[in-house]
XYZ file of C-alpha atoms in Angstrom:
88
model
C 191.119 124.982 29.017
C 192.122 127.229 31.161
C 189.616 130.540 30.294
C 187.039 127.931 30.446
C 187.800 126.851 33.614
C 187.410 131.017 34.928
C 184.902 131.562 33.238
C 182.630 128.264 34.863
C 183.666 129.897 38.055
C 182.680 133.661 37.155
C 179.574 131.897 36.742
C 178.908 129.376 39.683
C 180.579 132.879 41.485
C 176.974 134.753 39.605
C 174.735 132.838 40.256
C 175.732 132.304 44.106
C 175.035 136.684 44.188
C 171.662 135.707 43.864
C 169.260 136.484 46.238
C 166.228 133.888 45.065
C 167.236 130.133 46.499
C 164.527 129.481 43.100
C 166.975 131.411 41.127
C 169.814 129.935 42.204
C 168.190 126.340 41.931
C 167.519 127.226 38.427
C 170.418 128.637 37.048
C 172.618 125.888 38.062
C 169.865 123.187 36.816
C 169.960 125.313 33.573
C 174.159 124.738 33.960
C 174.330 121.292 35.083
C 173.917 119.225 31.669
C 175.815 121.750 29.867
C 179.853 121.530 32.714
C 178.373 117.423 32.544
C 179.342 117.422 28.600
C 181.873 120.181 29.170
C 183.570 117.637 32.149
C 183.371 113.923 30.048
C 184.476 115.553 27.145
C 187.413 117.731 28.179
C 188.080 114.069 31.183
C 187.976 111.721 28.476
C 190.632 113.617 26.382
C 192.511 114.503 29.654
C 193.133 110.989 30.316
C 193.903 110.319 26.292
C 196.495 113.369 26.920
C 198.296 113.013 29.057
C 197.864 108.533 30.245
C 201.532 107.343 30.028
C 202.827 105.214 27.290
C 204.128 101.870 26.523
C 204.728 98.614 24.599
C 201.048 97.107 25.521
C 199.275 101.072 24.900
C 197.959 100.247 21.538
C 194.967 98.582 22.382
C 193.998 100.200 24.934
C 194.480 103.303 23.318
C 191.372 102.438 20.452
C 189.604 102.039 23.000
C 190.031 105.741 24.852
C 190.394 106.688 20.805
C 187.039 104.776 20.795
C 185.420 106.801 23.504
C 186.808 110.530 22.633
C 185.514 111.079 18.709
C 182.772 108.293 19.154
C 180.659 107.524 22.812
C 181.293 111.333 23.540
C 179.974 112.732 21.123
C 177.068 110.375 21.365
C 176.211 111.205 25.126
C 175.607 114.808 24.357
C 171.921 115.031 22.994
C 170.912 112.221 25.962
C 172.219 114.652 29.038
C 170.956 118.075 27.631
C 167.549 116.033 27.063
C 167.632 114.755 30.893
C 166.167 118.749 31.459
C 163.019 117.554 29.087
C 160.154 116.838 31.728
C 158.822 114.123 28.084
C 162.621 112.629 28.246
C 162.586 111.823 32.533
């Protein structure tokens, strides 16, 4: 996780150094869909692994596992297709 965060920081730093505003906009637009998918995946994983345990958490665990294993992968194509002009 730390390696991914550092790599995104390097990407953002390289994009901000670009002289062209249009180039920066295009680069951020290209990275935004991927960053959205990664954030959704790691965000849901962090909720699953870092949540507090309680006696009533069995039902909650089922829903979190469902979201993490099924909903997030199903949203990947939708998020990536938002860059497609025909889909928009």
